[in-house]
Coordinates of C-alpha atoms in Angstrom, one line a residue:
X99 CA -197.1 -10.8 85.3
X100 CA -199.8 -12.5 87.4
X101 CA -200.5 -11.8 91.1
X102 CA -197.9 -14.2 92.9
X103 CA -195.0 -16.1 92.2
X104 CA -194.2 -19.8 91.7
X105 CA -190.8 -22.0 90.7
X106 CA -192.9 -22.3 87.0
X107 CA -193.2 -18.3 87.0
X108 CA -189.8 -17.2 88.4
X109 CA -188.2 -16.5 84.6
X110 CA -191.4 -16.4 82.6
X111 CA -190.7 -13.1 80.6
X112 CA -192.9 -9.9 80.2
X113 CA -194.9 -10.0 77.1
X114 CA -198.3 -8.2 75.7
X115 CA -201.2 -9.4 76.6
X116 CA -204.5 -9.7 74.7
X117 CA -207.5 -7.9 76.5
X118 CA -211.2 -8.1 75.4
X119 CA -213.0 -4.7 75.6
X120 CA -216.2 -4.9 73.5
X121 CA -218.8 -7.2 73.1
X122 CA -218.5 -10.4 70.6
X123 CA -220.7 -13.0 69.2
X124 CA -219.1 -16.7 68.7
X125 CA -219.6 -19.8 68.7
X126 CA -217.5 -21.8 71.0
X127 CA -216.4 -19.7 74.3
X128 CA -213.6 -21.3 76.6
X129 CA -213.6 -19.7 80.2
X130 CA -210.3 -20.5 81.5
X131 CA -206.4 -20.6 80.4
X132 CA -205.2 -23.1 82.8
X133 CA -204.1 -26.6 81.8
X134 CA -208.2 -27.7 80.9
X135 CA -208.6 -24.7 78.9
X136 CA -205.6 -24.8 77.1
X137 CA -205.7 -28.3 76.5
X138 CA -209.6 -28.0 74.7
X139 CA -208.4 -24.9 73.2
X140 CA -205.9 -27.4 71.1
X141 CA -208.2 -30.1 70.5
X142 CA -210.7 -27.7 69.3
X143 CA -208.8 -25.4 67.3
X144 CA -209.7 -26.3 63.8
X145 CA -213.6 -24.6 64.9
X146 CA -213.8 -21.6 62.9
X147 CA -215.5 -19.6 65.5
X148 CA -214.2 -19.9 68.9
X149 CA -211.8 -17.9 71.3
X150 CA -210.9 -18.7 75.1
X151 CA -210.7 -16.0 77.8
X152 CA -208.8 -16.0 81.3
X153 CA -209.4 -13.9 84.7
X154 CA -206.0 -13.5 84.8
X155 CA -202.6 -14.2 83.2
X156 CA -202.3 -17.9 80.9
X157 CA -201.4 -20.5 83.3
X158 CA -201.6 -18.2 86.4
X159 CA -204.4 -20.1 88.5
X160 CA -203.7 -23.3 90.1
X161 CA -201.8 -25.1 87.1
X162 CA -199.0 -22.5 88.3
X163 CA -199.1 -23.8 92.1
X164 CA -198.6 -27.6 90.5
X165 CA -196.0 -29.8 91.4
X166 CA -196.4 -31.0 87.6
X167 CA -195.9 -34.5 88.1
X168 CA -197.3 -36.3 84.4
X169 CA -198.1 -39.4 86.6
X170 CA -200.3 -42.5 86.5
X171 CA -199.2 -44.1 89.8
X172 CA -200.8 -41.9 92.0
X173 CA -200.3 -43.1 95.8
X174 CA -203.6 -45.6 96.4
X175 CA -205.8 -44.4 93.9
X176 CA -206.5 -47.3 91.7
X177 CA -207.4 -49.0 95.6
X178 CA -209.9 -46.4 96.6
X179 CA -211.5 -46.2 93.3
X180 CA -212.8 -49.5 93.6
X181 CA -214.0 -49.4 97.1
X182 CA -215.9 -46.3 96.1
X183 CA -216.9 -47.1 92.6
X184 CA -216.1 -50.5 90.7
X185 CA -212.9 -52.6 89.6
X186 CA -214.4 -51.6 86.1
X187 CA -214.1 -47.8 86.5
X188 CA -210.5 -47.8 88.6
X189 CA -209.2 -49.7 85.3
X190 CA -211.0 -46.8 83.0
X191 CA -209.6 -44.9 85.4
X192 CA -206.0 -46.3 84.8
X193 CA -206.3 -46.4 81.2
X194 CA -207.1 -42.6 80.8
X195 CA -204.3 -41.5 82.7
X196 CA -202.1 -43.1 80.1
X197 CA -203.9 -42.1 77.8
X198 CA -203.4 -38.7 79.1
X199 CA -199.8 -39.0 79.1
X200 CA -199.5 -40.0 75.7
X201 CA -201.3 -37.4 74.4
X202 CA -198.9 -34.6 76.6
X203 CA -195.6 -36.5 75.0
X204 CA -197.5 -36.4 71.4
X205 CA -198.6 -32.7 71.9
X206 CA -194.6 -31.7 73.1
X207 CA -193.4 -33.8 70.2
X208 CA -195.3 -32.6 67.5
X209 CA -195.5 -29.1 68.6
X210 CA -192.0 -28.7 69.1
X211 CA -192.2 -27.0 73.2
X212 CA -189.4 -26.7 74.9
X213 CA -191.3 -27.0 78.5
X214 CA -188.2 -28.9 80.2
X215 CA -189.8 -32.2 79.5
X216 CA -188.2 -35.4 81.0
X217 CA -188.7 -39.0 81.8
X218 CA -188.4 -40.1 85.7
X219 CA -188.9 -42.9 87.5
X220 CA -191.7 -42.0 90.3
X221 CA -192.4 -43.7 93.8
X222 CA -195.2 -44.6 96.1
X223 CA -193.7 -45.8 99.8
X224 CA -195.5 -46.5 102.7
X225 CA -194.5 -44.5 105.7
X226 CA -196.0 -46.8 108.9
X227 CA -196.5 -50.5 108.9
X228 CA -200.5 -49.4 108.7
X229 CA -200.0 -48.4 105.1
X230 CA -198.2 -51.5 103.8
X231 CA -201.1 -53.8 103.0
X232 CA -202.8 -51.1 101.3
X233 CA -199.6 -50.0 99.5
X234 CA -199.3 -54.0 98.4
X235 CA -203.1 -54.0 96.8
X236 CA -202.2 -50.7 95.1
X237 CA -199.4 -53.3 93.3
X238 CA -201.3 -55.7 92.4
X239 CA -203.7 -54.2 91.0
X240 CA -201.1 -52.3 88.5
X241 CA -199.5 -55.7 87.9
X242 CA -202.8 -57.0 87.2
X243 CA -203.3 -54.3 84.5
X244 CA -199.9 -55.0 83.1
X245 CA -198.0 -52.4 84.5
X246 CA -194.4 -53.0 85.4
X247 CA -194.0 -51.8 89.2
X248 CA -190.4 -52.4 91.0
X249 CA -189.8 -53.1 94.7
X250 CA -187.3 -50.5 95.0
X251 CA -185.9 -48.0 97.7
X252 CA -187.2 -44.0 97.4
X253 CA -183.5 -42.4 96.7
X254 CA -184.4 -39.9 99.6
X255 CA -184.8 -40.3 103.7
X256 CA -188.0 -40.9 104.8
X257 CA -189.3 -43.1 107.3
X258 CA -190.3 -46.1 104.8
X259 CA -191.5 -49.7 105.5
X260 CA -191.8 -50.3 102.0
X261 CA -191.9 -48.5 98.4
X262 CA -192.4 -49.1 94.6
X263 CA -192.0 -47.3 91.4
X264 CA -193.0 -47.2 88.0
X265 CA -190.1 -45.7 85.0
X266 CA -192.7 -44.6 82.1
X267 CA -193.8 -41.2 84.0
X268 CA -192.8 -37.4 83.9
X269 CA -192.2 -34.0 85.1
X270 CA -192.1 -30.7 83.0
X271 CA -192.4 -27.2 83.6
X272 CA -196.4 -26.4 82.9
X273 CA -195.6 -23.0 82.3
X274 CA -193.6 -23.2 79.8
X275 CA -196.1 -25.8 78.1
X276 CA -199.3 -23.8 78.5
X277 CA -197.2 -21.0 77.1
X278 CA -196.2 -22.9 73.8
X279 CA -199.7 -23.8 73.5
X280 CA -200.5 -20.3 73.4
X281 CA -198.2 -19.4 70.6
X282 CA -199.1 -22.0 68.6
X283 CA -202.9 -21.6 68.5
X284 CA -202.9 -17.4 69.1
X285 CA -201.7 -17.3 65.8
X286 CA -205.7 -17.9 64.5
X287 CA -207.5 -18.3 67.6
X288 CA -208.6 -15.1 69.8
X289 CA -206.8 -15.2 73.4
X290 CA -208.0 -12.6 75.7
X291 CA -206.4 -12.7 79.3
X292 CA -206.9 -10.2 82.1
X293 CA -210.7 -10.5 80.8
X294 CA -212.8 -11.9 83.7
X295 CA -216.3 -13.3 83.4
X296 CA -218.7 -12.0 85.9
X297 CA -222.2 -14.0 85.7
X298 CA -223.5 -16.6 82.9
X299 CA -227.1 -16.1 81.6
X300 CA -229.3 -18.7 79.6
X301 CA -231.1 -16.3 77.2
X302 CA -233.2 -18.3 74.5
X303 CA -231.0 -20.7 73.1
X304 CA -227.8 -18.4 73.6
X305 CA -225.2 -18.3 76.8
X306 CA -224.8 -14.7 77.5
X307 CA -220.7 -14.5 79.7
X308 CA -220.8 -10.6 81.6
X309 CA -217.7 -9.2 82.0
X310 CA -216.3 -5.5 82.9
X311 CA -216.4 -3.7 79.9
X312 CA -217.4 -6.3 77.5
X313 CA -220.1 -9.3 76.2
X314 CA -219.6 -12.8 74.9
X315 CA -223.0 -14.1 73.4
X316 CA -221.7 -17.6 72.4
X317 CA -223.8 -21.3 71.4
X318 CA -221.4 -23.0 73.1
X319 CA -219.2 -23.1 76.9
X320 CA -216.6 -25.1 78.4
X321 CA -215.6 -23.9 81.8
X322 CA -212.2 -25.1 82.1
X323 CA -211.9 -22.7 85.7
X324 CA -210.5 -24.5 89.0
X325 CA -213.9 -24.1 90.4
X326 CA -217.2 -23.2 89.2
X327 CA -218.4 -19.7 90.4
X328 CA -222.0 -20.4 90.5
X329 CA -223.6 -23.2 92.6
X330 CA -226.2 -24.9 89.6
X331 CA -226.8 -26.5 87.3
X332 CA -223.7 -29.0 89.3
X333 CA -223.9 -28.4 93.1
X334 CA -220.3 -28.4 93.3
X335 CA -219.6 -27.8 97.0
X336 CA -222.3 -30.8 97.6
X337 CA -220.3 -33.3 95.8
X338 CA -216.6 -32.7 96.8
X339 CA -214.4 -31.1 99.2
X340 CA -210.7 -28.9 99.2
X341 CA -208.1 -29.9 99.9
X342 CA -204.7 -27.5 100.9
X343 CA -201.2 -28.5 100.0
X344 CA -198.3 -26.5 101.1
X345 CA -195.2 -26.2 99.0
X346 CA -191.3 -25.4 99.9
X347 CA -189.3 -24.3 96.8
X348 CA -185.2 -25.1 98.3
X349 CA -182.3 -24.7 96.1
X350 CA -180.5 -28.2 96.6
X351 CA -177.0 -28.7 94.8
X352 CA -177.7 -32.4 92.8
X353 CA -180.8 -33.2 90.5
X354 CA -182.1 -35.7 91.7
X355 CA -184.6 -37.3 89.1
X356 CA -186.9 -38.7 90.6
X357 CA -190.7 -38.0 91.9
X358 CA -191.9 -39.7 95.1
X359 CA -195.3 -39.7 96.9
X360 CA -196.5 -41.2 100.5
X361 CA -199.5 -43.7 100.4
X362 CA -201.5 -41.6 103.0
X363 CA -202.1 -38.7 105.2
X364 CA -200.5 -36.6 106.1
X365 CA -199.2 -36.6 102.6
X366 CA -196.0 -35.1 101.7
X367 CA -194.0 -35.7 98.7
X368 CA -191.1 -34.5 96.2
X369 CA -189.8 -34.0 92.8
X370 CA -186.5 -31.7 91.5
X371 CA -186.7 -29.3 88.6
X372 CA -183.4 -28.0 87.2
X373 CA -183.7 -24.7 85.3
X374 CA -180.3 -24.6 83.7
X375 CA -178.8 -22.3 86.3
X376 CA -180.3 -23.4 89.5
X377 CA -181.1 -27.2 91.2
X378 CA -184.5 -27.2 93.0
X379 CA -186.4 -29.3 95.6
X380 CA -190.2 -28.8 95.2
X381 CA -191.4 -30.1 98.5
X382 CA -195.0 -30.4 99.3
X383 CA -197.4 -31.6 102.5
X384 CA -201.0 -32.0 102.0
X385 CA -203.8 -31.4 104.8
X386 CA -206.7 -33.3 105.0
X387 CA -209.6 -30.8 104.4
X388 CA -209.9 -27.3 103.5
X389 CA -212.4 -27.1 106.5
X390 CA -209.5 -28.1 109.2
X391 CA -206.5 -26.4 107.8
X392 CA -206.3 -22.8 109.2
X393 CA -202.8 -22.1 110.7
X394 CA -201.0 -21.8 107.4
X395 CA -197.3 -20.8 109.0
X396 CA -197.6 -23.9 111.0
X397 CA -198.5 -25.9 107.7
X398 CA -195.7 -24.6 106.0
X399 CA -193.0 -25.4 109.2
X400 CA -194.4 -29.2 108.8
X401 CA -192.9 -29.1 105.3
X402 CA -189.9 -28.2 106.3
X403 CA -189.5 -30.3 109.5
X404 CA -190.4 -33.5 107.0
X405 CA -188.0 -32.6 104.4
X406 CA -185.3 -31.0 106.5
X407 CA -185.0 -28.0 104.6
X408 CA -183.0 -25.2 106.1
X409 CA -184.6 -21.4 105.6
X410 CA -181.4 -20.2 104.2
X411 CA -181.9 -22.9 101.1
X412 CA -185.6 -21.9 100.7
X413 CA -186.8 -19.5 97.6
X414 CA -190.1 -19.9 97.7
X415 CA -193.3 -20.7 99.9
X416 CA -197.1 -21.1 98.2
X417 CA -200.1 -23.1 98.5
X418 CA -202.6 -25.0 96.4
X419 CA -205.8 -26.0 96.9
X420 CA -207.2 -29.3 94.8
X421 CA -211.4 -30.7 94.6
X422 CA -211.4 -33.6 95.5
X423 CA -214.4 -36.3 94.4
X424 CA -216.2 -39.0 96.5
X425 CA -214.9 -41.5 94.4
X426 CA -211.9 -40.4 93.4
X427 CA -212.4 -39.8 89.8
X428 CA -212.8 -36.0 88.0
X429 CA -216.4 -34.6 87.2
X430 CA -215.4 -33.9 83.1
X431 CA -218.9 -33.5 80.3
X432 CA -221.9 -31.8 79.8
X433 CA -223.7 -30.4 82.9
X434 CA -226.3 -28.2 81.1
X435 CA -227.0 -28.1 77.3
X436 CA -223.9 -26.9 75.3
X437 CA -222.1 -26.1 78.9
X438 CA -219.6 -28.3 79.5
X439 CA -217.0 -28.3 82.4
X440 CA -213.6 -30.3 83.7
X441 CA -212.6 -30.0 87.4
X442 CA -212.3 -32.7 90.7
X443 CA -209.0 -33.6 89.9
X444 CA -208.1 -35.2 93.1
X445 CA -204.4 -33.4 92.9
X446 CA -203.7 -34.7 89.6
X447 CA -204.5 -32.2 87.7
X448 CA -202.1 -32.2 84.7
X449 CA -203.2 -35.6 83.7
X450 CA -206.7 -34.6 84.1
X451 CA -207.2 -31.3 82.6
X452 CA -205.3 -32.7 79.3
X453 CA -208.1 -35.9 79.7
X454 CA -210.9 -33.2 80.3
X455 CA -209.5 -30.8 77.2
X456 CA -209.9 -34.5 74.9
X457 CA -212.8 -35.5 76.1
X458 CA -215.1 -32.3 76.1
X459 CA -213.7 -31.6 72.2
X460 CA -215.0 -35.0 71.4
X461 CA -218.2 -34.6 72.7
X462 CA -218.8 -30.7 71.2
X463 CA -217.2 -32.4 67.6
X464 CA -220.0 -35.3 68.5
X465 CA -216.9 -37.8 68.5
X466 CA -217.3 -40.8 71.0
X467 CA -214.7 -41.4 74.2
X468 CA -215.0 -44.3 75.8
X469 CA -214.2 -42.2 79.0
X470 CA -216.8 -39.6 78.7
X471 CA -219.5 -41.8 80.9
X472 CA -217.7 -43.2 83.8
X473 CA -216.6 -39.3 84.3
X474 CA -220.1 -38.1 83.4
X475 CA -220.1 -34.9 86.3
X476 CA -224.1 -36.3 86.6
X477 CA -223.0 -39.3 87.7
X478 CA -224.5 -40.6 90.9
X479 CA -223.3 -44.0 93.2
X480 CA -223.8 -45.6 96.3
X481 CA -220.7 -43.7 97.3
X482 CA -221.3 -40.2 96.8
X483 CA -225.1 -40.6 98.7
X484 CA -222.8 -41.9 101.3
X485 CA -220.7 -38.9 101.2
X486 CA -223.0 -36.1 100.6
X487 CA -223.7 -35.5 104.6
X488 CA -219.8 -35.3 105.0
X489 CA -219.3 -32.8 102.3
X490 CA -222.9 -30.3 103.6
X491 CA -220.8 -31.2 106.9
X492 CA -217.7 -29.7 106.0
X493 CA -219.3 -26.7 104.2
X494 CA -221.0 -25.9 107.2
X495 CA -217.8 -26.4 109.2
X496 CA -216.1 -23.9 106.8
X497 CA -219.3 -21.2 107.0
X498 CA -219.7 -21.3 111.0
X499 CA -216.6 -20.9 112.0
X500 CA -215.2 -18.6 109.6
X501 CA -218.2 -16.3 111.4
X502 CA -217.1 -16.9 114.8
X503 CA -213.3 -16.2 116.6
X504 CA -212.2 -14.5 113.4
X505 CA -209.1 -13.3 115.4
X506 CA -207.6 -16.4 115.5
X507 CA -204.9 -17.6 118.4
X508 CA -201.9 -18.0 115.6
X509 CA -202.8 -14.5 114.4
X510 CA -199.4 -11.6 115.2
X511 CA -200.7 -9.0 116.2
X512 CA -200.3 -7.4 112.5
X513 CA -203.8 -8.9 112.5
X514 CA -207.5 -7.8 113.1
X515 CA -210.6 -8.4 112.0
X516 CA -212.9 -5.5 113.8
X517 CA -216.3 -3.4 112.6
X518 CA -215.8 0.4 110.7
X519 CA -219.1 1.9 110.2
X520 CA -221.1 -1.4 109.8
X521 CA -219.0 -3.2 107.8
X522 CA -217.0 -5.9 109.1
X523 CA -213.6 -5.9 108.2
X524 CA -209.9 -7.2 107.9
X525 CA -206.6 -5.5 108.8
X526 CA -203.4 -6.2 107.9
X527 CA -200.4 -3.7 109.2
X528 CA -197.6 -4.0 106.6
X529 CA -194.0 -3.4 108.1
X530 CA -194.0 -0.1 107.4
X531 CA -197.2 0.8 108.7
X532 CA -199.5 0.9 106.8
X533 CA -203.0 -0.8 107.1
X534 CA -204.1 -3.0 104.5
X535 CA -208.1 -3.3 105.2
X536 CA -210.6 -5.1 103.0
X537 CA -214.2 -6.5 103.8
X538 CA -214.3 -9.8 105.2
X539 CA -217.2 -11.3 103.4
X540 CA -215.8 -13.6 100.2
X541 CA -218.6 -12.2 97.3
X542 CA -218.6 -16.1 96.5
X543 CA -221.0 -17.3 99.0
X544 CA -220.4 -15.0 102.0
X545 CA -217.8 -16.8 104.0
X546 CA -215.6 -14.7 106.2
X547 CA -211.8 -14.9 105.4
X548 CA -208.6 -16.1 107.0
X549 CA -205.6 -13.9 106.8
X550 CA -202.8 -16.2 105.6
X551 CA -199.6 -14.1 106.8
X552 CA -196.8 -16.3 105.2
X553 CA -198.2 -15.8 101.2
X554 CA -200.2 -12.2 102.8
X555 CA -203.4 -13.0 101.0
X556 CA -206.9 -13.2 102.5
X557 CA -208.1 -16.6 101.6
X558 CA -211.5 -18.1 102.0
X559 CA -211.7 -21.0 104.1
X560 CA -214.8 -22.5 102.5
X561 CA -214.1 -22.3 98.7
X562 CA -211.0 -21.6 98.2
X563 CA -211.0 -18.1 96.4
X564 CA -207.6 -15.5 97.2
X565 CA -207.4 -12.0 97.6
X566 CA -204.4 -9.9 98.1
X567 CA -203.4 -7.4 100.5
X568 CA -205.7 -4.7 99.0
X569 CA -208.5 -7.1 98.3
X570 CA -208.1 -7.7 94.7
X571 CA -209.1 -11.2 93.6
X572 CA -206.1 -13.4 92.4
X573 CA -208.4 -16.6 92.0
X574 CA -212.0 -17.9 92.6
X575 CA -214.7 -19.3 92.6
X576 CA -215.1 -15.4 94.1
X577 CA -215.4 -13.0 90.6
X578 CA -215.6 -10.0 93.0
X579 CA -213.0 -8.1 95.1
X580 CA -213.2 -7.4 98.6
X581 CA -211.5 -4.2 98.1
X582 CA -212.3 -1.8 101.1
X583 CA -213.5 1.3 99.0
X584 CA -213.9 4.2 102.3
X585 CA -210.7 4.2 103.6
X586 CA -208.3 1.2 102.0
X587 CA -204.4 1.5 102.9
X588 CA -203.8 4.0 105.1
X589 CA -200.6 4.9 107.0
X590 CA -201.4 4.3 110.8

């Protein structure tokens, strides 16, 4: 099931899927089955006319590539909110991301999911002297907000001048959870995965969703997708930026329970996840910007060399890729009449897309959140006018030189990017032979693509959206393949 692997996905059992192959009229349409989707799904399922729909498998975007940390100490947030925003918002901020987390233990309590839920302590340390100060502020301004934060030592070797951590935060498998959700609200609600939405038309007062072999005519829809795959009403790549982590799944021989998080870049942190057979490490290093990270195998060796795994103790290797927001908090409400949409997460997305599900049901159910303005997606500050040059920056960094030196000096020489009869294309010769060549133009916006040889995907540099070998699309923005029709996988 789905298109790659992750530590969530390794035992997740073969099932039947749901597929939508005619055209439908309804009210409420949810685009997206990832943690966001789900999670409105559930707070909306007592509409009598509503279904959701997913490109893919449930949970098979990036809420599968998670480290699922349910968290509200998250390295210096609460810090950099305030310099970008107000103390005001960082201590909204705070409040909905324990708000969040009570709502996930309510949901898994009620609900009855067996997701592998469990309370652990989770750490913030400062890794140079430089961090310290800004590590201490991060404290106070918890302690202010009467949160109890211990001076304590992170159970793990790091290089550490100082680290705290709070006990009333989590870990579960997402999986799992997203998966529970689905049986509980498939039993009256319409599910469709494997059912991708092409385009979105405005016709009269109607949303009109495209896909392959079906129509959705709906009043109403919430985008609960990683990232939007059109550029208006929101603007999206003007008002954030990726960011790539990089994670190592090691089998280790002691649980260690625990989650723990640097204050800075480069980021790195852990958390354990025992499966009942097995004891894992989940290791993950963070880049700085979509726009600078290109050698992915040297990305991944970082990991390692940090955490001091050994490749005979490692199972798996993937990547994630997160929006981050000039100031730090999600974009979650109404960007067009009746269109409503949760995503900027900042890497903290299973907090977050449980916030965004709750607060886009209240506002379609006319119910008022006293979170739904300081994450208004409208919003504009002295902050993001201050960031918008960086972000058209980095965009521009991505486009340019994804067009030139596309055989890059980490490339093996498994690797090409060359012109076939006026097309530009990619090359990848499997080891067996045989050539794996798609078009190197992502139909998103028309970036050309990186070959990323340790996960074999073509990925696009600019936006984010995956392709396998053969040029089928695992994730977006991209709604298109880049499946080389003339002459795709050949033996050479």
């Amino acid at each position: 099931m789905g298109d790659n692997m992750s530590i969530w996905t390794l035992k997740e059992k073969q099932r039947e899927i749901n597929i939508l192959d005619k055209d439908i009229f309804i009210d409420t349409l949810i685009i997206g089955g990832g943690i966001t989707g789900l999670s409105a799904l559930y707070f909306l399922r007592d509409l009598k006319d509503i279904c959701l729909v997913d490109a893919s498998i449930i949970g098979h975007g990036v809420t599968m590539n998670s480290t699922a940390k349910i968290n509200y100490f998250q390295q210096c947030i609460y810090t950099d909110i305030v310099k970008s925003s107000s103390y005001e918002n960082a201590v909204k901020y705070l409040y909905s991301q324990k708000d969040a987390i009570s709502l996930i233990k309510d949901i898994i309590e009620k609900e009855g999911i067996d997701c592998d839920f469990a309370n652990v302590p989770s750490y913030v340390f400062a890794s140079s002297k430089d961090e310290v100060a800004y590590l201490e502020d991060e404290v106070k301004f918890l302690r202010d907000n009467h949160c109890e934060v211990i001076e304590k030592e992170v159970p793990i070797s790091f290089d550490n001048y100082k680290s705290y951590c709070v006990n009333d935060t989590y870990i579960f498998n997402p999986i799992k959870y997203l998966n529970g959700l689905k049986n509980i609200l498939e039993k009256k609600i319409p599910i469709y995965e494997n059912s991708r939405i092409y385009e979105i038309e405005r016709v009269n007062d109607k949303y009109v969703c495209f896909g392959k072999n079906f129509k959705i005519t709906c009043n109403r829809v919430v985008l609960g997708c990683h990232y939007p795959f059109f550029l208006l009403p929101l603007l999206v790549p003007m008002k954030s930026s990726l960011e790539k982590s990089y994670m190592i799944v090691s089998r280790v021989s002691r649980d260690r329970k625990f989650t723990c998080i640097n204050t800075d870049n480069p980021v790195y942190s852990c958390r354990f996840y025992n499966d009942g057979e097995n004891i894992y490490q989940i290791s993950l290093g963070r880049s700085r910007d979509l726009a600078f990270t290109k050698d992915d195998d040297y990305q991944f060796k970082r990991v390692c060399d940090i955490f001091n795994i050994k490749e005979k103790d490692i199972i798996l290797k993937y990547s994630n890729s997160d929006i981050m927001t000039f100031d730090h908090m999600p974009y979650i409400g109404e960007i067009n009449e009746n269109m409503y949409i949760g995503i900027g997460y900042n890497t903290w997305g299973m907090t977050n897309g449980v916030l965004a599900g709750k607060i886009i049901s209240d506002l379609v159910l006319g119910v008022s959140n006293e979170y739904s303005d300081v994450f208004n997606p409208k919003r504009i500050n002295f902050s993001s006018v201050l960031k918008f040059p960086l972000y058209v920056f980095n965009n521009m960094m991505s486009y340019v030189g994804s067009k030139i030196n596309k055989n890059k000096y980490w490339y093996s020489d498994k690797v090409k990017f060359c012109n076939i009869d006026g097309d530009d294309v990619g090359i990848y010769t499997d080891e067996e032979g045989v050539e794996h060549i798609v078009y190197n133009k992502c139909p998103h916006l028309g970036c050309s693509l990186l070959f990323n040889e340790v996960e074999k995907t073509w990925d696009c540099p600019c936006h984010s959206s995956r392709f396998d070998l053969d040029g089928k699309r695992i994730k977006g923005p991209s709604v298109g393949d880049i499946s080389y029709k003339k002459n795709n996988s050949t033996k050479k």
